[in-house]
Short mmCIF file of C-alpha atoms in Angstrom, two decimals:
data_model
loop_
_atom_site.label_atom_id
_atom_site.label_comp_id
_atom_site.label_asym_id
_atom_site.label_seq_id
_atom_site.Cartn_x
_atom_site.Cartn_y
_atom_site.Cartn_z
CA MET A 16 59.51 -61.57 -0.07
CA PRO A 17 57.86 -58.32 1.02
CA VAL A 18 55.41 -56.66 -1.33
CA LEU A 19 54.59 -52.96 -1.07
CA LEU A 20 50.99 -52.37 -2.15
CA VAL A 21 50.22 -48.90 -3.44
CA VAL A 22 46.56 -48.24 -4.25
CA LEU A 23 46.17 -45.87 -7.17
CA SER A 24 43.42 -43.96 -8.95
CA MET A 25 43.36 -43.55 -12.71
CA LEU A 26 43.16 -40.18 -14.40
CA SER A 27 40.08 -39.54 -16.54
CA MET A 28 40.28 -38.05 -19.98
CA VAL A 29 37.65 -35.97 -21.70
CA ALA A 30 37.00 -35.41 -25.38
CA CYS A 31 39.05 -32.96 -27.41
CA HIS A 32 38.06 -30.32 -29.92
CA ARG A 33 39.09 -30.42 -33.56
CA PRO A 34 42.17 -28.34 -34.31
CA ASP A 35 42.32 -26.60 -37.70
CA THR A 36 45.99 -27.59 -37.92
CA LEU A 37 48.05 -30.45 -36.58
CA THR A 38 50.22 -29.16 -33.74
CA THR A 39 52.98 -31.38 -32.43
CA ASN A 40 54.71 -31.03 -29.08
CA SER A 41 57.64 -29.42 -30.90
CA GLY A 42 55.37 -26.59 -32.04
CA PHE A 43 55.41 -27.51 -35.75
CA ILE A 44 52.18 -26.56 -37.50
CA SER A 45 51.03 -27.58 -40.98
CA PRO A 46 47.82 -26.73 -42.86
CA LEU A 47 45.35 -29.52 -43.55
CA LYS A 48 43.54 -30.50 -46.75
CA PRO A 49 40.18 -32.26 -47.18
CA ALA A 50 40.38 -36.08 -47.34
CA ASP A 51 38.59 -38.22 -49.92
CA ILE A 52 37.30 -40.79 -47.43
CA THR A 53 34.48 -40.88 -44.91
CA TYR A 54 34.94 -41.86 -41.28
CA ALA A 55 32.81 -44.97 -41.81
CA GLU A 56 35.05 -46.09 -44.69
CA LEU A 57 38.22 -45.35 -42.73
CA ALA A 58 37.02 -47.20 -39.64
CA GLU A 59 36.00 -50.23 -41.71
CA ARG A 60 39.43 -50.47 -43.42
CA TYR A 61 41.33 -49.76 -40.19
CA ASN A 62 39.38 -52.36 -38.21
CA ALA A 63 39.74 -54.95 -41.00
CA ALA A 64 43.53 -54.54 -40.84
CA ILE A 65 43.63 -55.44 -37.12
CA ALA A 66 40.74 -57.94 -37.10
CA PRO A 67 43.04 -61.03 -37.12
CA MET A 68 44.90 -59.71 -34.06
CA THR A 69 42.36 -60.39 -31.31
CA THR A 70 45.29 -61.93 -29.45
CA LEU A 71 48.92 -60.93 -29.86
CA TRP A 72 52.06 -62.44 -28.36
CA SER A 73 55.28 -60.68 -29.25
CA ARG A 74 58.96 -60.43 -28.39
CA ALA A 75 60.62 -57.03 -28.31
CA ASP A 76 63.62 -55.13 -27.08
CA ILE A 77 62.09 -52.76 -24.53
CA GLU A 78 63.53 -49.65 -22.92
CA VAL A 79 61.78 -47.57 -20.27
CA GLU A 80 63.04 -44.28 -18.80
CA TRP A 81 61.30 -42.39 -16.02
CA PHE A 82 61.69 -40.43 -12.81
CA GLU A 83 60.48 -41.82 -9.50
CA ILE A 84 60.51 -40.73 -5.88
CA ASP A 85 63.01 -42.68 -3.78
CA GLY A 86 62.80 -43.53 -0.06
CA ASP A 87 64.22 -40.11 0.90
CA GLY A 88 61.54 -38.29 -1.10
CA GLN A 89 64.03 -37.32 -3.81
CA ARG A 90 63.21 -37.36 -7.52
CA LYS A 91 65.45 -39.99 -9.09
CA TYR A 92 66.08 -40.95 -12.71
CA ARG A 93 65.65 -44.62 -13.49
CA SER A 94 65.78 -46.78 -16.60
CA GLU A 95 65.27 -50.44 -17.38
CA SER A 96 65.98 -52.14 -20.69
CA GLY A 97 66.18 -55.66 -21.96
CA ASN A 98 64.37 -58.33 -23.88
CA GLY A 99 60.71 -58.61 -23.09
CA LYS A 100 57.25 -59.52 -24.23
CA PHE A 101 54.12 -57.60 -25.10
CA ILE A 102 50.95 -59.68 -24.85
CA MET A 103 47.41 -58.61 -25.61
CA ARG A 104 43.97 -60.21 -25.58
CA ARG A 105 41.46 -57.77 -27.02
CA GLY A 106 38.14 -57.27 -25.29
CA SER A 107 34.79 -57.13 -27.02
CA GLY A 108 31.58 -55.33 -26.15
CA SER A 109 31.81 -54.13 -22.57
CA THR A 110 34.97 -56.12 -21.79
CA LEU A 111 38.38 -54.44 -21.63
CA THR A 112 41.55 -55.49 -23.38
CA ASP A 113 43.93 -57.56 -21.25
CA THR A 114 47.60 -56.60 -21.57
CA ALA A 115 50.96 -57.72 -20.21
CA MET A 116 54.43 -56.28 -20.81
CA THR A 117 57.69 -57.52 -19.34
CA VAL A 118 61.26 -56.25 -19.23
CA GLU A 119 63.70 -59.14 -18.77
CA LYS A 120 67.47 -59.45 -18.50
CA LEU A 121 69.49 -62.67 -18.32
CA GLY A 122 66.41 -64.74 -17.57
CA LYS A 123 65.18 -62.45 -14.77
CA ILE A 124 62.01 -60.37 -14.93
CA TYR A 125 62.60 -56.80 -13.76
CA LEU A 126 59.20 -55.29 -14.63
CA TRP A 127 55.79 -56.79 -15.31
CA ALA A 128 53.09 -54.28 -16.19
CA GLY A 129 49.56 -55.24 -17.14
CA THR A 130 45.83 -54.87 -17.04
CA ASN A 131 42.88 -57.21 -16.68
CA GLN A 132 39.13 -56.63 -16.50
CA PHE A 133 39.29 -55.03 -13.07
CA ASN A 134 42.78 -53.74 -12.33
CA TYR A 135 45.97 -52.30 -13.72
CA TYR A 136 49.23 -53.17 -12.01
CA LEU A 137 53.01 -53.08 -12.05
CA PHE A 138 55.34 -55.60 -10.44
CA ASP A 139 58.66 -53.84 -9.92
CA ARG A 140 61.88 -55.84 -9.42
CA VAL A 141 59.91 -59.07 -9.79
CA ASP A 142 62.93 -61.32 -9.18
CA GLY A 143 64.61 -59.06 -6.61
CA ASP A 144 64.54 -58.81 -2.83
CA ASN A 145 62.79 -55.42 -2.89
CA LYS A 146 59.74 -56.44 -4.88
CA LYS A 147 56.95 -53.87 -5.14
CA LEU A 148 53.42 -54.06 -6.50
CA TYR A 149 51.52 -51.01 -7.67
CA VAL A 150 47.83 -51.73 -8.36
CA GLY A 151 44.67 -49.74 -9.01
CA GLU A 152 41.14 -50.12 -10.32
CA HIS A 153 39.94 -48.96 -13.71
CA ILE A 154 38.18 -45.60 -13.47
CA GLY A 155 37.35 -43.41 -16.47
CA SER A 156 38.92 -43.65 -19.90
CA LEU A 157 42.43 -43.75 -21.26
CA GLY A 158 44.77 -41.08 -20.03
CA GLY A 159 48.34 -40.11 -19.36
CA GLN A 160 50.56 -41.02 -16.48
CA PRO A 161 48.35 -41.90 -13.45
CA LYS A 162 49.15 -40.39 -10.08
CA ALA A 163 51.69 -42.47 -8.13
CA TYR A 164 52.11 -44.91 -11.05
CA PRO A 165 55.84 -44.93 -11.76
CA LEU A 166 56.04 -45.95 -15.42
CA PRO A 167 55.66 -43.23 -18.06
CA VAL A 168 52.83 -44.98 -19.91
CA HIS A 169 49.82 -46.71 -18.43
CA PRO A 170 49.52 -50.32 -19.66
CA ARG A 171 45.87 -49.78 -20.58
CA SER A 172 46.97 -47.13 -23.11
CA ILE A 173 49.45 -49.32 -24.99
CA PRO A 174 47.07 -51.16 -27.39
CA ARG A 175 45.57 -47.87 -28.52
CA LEU A 176 49.00 -46.28 -28.93
CA LEU A 177 50.17 -49.25 -31.02
CA GLY A 178 47.09 -49.06 -33.27
CA LEU A 179 45.69 -52.36 -32.02
CA GLU A 180 42.31 -51.13 -30.69
CA PRO A 181 39.43 -50.88 -33.21
CA LEU A 182 37.78 -47.59 -34.07
CA GLU A 183 34.15 -47.20 -33.08
CA GLU A 184 31.75 -47.67 -35.97
CA ALA A 185 28.81 -45.88 -34.36
CA LEU A 186 26.66 -43.76 -36.64
CA PHE A 187 26.37 -40.91 -34.20
CA PHE A 188 28.98 -39.27 -32.01
CA GLU A 189 28.77 -36.56 -29.43
CA ALA A 190 31.59 -34.84 -31.36
CA GLU A 191 31.89 -35.90 -35.00
CA PRO A 192 35.27 -37.39 -36.04
CA THR A 193 37.08 -35.50 -38.78
CA ILE A 194 39.50 -36.70 -41.45
CA ASP A 195 41.98 -34.50 -43.30
CA LEU A 196 45.06 -35.01 -45.41
CA TYR A 197 48.34 -34.25 -43.69
CA GLY A 198 51.00 -34.72 -46.34
CA ASP A 199 50.20 -38.08 -47.94
CA GLN A 200 48.50 -39.54 -44.83
CA TYR A 201 45.06 -39.39 -43.32
CA LEU A 202 44.78 -37.34 -40.15
CA LEU A 203 41.95 -38.63 -38.01
CA ASN A 204 40.80 -36.49 -35.10
CA HIS A 205 38.35 -38.42 -32.92
CA PRO A 206 37.18 -36.30 -29.97
CA ASP A 207 34.90 -38.97 -28.52
CA GLN A 208 37.87 -41.33 -28.14
CA SER A 209 40.34 -38.55 -27.23
CA VAL A 210 42.69 -39.70 -29.96
CA ARG A 211 44.37 -38.26 -33.04
CA MET A 212 46.09 -40.47 -35.60
CA LEU A 213 48.13 -40.31 -38.75
CA ILE A 214 47.13 -43.31 -40.88
CA ASP A 215 48.85 -44.71 -43.96
CA PRO A 216 46.21 -44.85 -46.75
CA LYS A 217 47.86 -47.93 -48.29
CA THR A 218 47.97 -50.19 -45.26
CA PHE A 219 45.49 -48.38 -42.96
CA ARG A 220 48.01 -48.75 -40.17
CA PRO A 221 48.89 -45.74 -38.01
CA THR A 222 52.28 -44.04 -38.14
CA ARG A 223 51.55 -41.77 -35.19
CA VAL A 224 48.98 -41.90 -32.41
CA ASP A 225 48.29 -39.09 -29.93
CA LEU A 226 46.06 -39.40 -26.90
CA THR A 227 44.72 -35.89 -26.34
CA ASN A 228 43.22 -33.71 -23.65
CA ALA A 229 40.14 -31.46 -23.72
CA LYS A 230 42.04 -28.76 -25.66
CA GLY A 231 43.29 -31.15 -28.32
CA PHE A 232 46.89 -31.16 -27.10
CA SER A 233 48.88 -34.37 -26.85
CA VAL A 234 49.10 -36.19 -23.53
CA LEU A 235 50.84 -39.23 -24.98
CA THR A 236 52.49 -39.48 -28.39
CA ALA A 237 53.50 -42.72 -30.10
CA LYS A 238 55.68 -42.55 -33.21
CA LEU A 239 55.32 -45.84 -35.08
CA SER A 240 57.85 -46.79 -37.76
CA GLY A 241 58.45 -49.72 -40.06
CA GLN A 242 56.32 -52.79 -40.57
CA LEU A 243 56.51 -56.26 -39.07
CA GLU A 244 54.50 -59.16 -40.43
CA VAL A 245 52.60 -60.97 -37.72
CA GLU A 246 52.42 -64.76 -37.90
CA ALA A 247 48.71 -65.55 -38.18
CA ASN A 248 47.08 -68.69 -36.78
CA ARG A 249 44.99 -69.11 -39.95
CA ALA A 250 45.42 -68.59 -43.67
CA LEU A 251 44.91 -64.96 -44.74
CA PRO A 252 45.23 -63.14 -48.10
CA SER A 253 48.02 -61.09 -46.54
CA PRO A 254 49.61 -61.17 -43.06
CA PRO A 255 48.52 -58.62 -40.47
CA LEU A 256 51.01 -55.85 -39.74
CA ILE A 257 52.28 -54.06 -36.66
CA CYS A 258 55.00 -51.45 -36.48
CA ASP A 259 58.49 -52.77 -35.94
CA LYS A 260 59.35 -49.88 -33.62
CA ALA A 261 57.25 -47.73 -31.29
CA GLU A 262 58.59 -44.67 -29.47
CA VAL A 263 56.21 -43.29 -26.83
CA TYR A 264 56.61 -39.90 -25.16
CA VAL A 265 54.68 -38.32 -22.30
CA ALA A 266 53.93 -34.60 -22.55
CA GLY A 267 55.31 -32.70 -19.56
CA TYR A 268 57.39 -35.62 -18.28
CA GLU A 269 61.05 -36.47 -18.89
CA SER A 270 60.16 -40.07 -19.54
CA ARG A 271 59.56 -42.36 -22.47
CA PHE A 272 59.51 -45.96 -23.55
CA THR A 273 60.37 -47.79 -26.74
CA LEU A 274 59.46 -51.18 -28.11
CA ASP A 275 61.55 -52.67 -30.91
CA PHE A 276 59.56 -55.69 -32.01
CA GLN A 277 61.42 -58.81 -33.10
CA SER A 278 58.55 -61.25 -33.75
CA ALA A 279 54.82 -61.51 -33.20
CA THR A 280 52.07 -64.10 -33.53
CA THR A 281 48.29 -64.22 -33.15
CA SER A 282 48.41 -67.77 -31.74
CA SER A 283 45.99 -67.99 -28.82
CA ARG A 284 47.91 -71.02 -27.50
CA LYS A 285 50.64 -68.66 -26.30
CA VAL A 286 48.18 -66.48 -24.36
CA SER A 287 46.69 -67.83 -21.13
CA ASP A 288 44.42 -66.51 -18.36
CA GLN A 289 47.30 -66.72 -15.87
CA MET A 290 49.15 -63.96 -17.72
CA PHE A 291 46.46 -61.48 -16.60
CA ASP A 292 45.53 -62.99 -13.24
CA LEU A 293 46.67 -60.51 -10.59
CA GLU A 294 46.26 -62.95 -7.70
CA ALA A 295 48.23 -65.66 -9.46
CA LEU A 296 50.97 -63.22 -10.49
CA SER A 297 51.21 -61.93 -6.91
CA LYS A 298 51.98 -65.44 -5.66
CA ALA A 299 54.52 -66.25 -8.38
#
């Protein structure tokens, strides 16, 4: 089965400045009010909420819409939807988070997107006769749609967009994070991590996550709704939570993807090295 290998380079992202108001891609602007919490307190509560989810194995209904260039050089709309899985194994220290996401229909895998410690990749039409592999090396930080990468959202960005990556607890930042009240939620603007979040003060789970550029404008926007209890592999005072639906949009692109989670568990027995092994996946 032929495999087309496309070598990619990842876009870098730089820190953003603090806006005085929250500006969405629709142009809506709302004044901000001072928050009654410090960044250290917010980061501690946020990180405690996701601490049990160092690994995550989930089932979801997944829909992806994007434009790609066909063999004649024409821009062509494409979509894939079906049942699938989102799998994550969070890194620590200098290690990166491993991810895998599949779109499956009637027992066949149509897309497999993922990252490991060295590469990011997409297997397109995995069970078809025109199988393609897009692969690149990690360069820089999280960003928007990489050049030549067909899907609207880079797999390395997904844990951050879903609120599953911890916030840095460093005492000093090149650009100090700020926290304001936006309605009844905390608005965190974190220039060093190029991220802006709306966070529920009751659960300390995000309801919206924006990855931003140097001017503070959104590159990727994830709207997170509902709550799904995650089955934990040990007894906890309360179960960890993820959103039950994520809608992700790419600024400047007519593309998006949605995940409608059905179930999730932190069981490490469901997550194996082979799920993130590019060489093994290439031979499957």
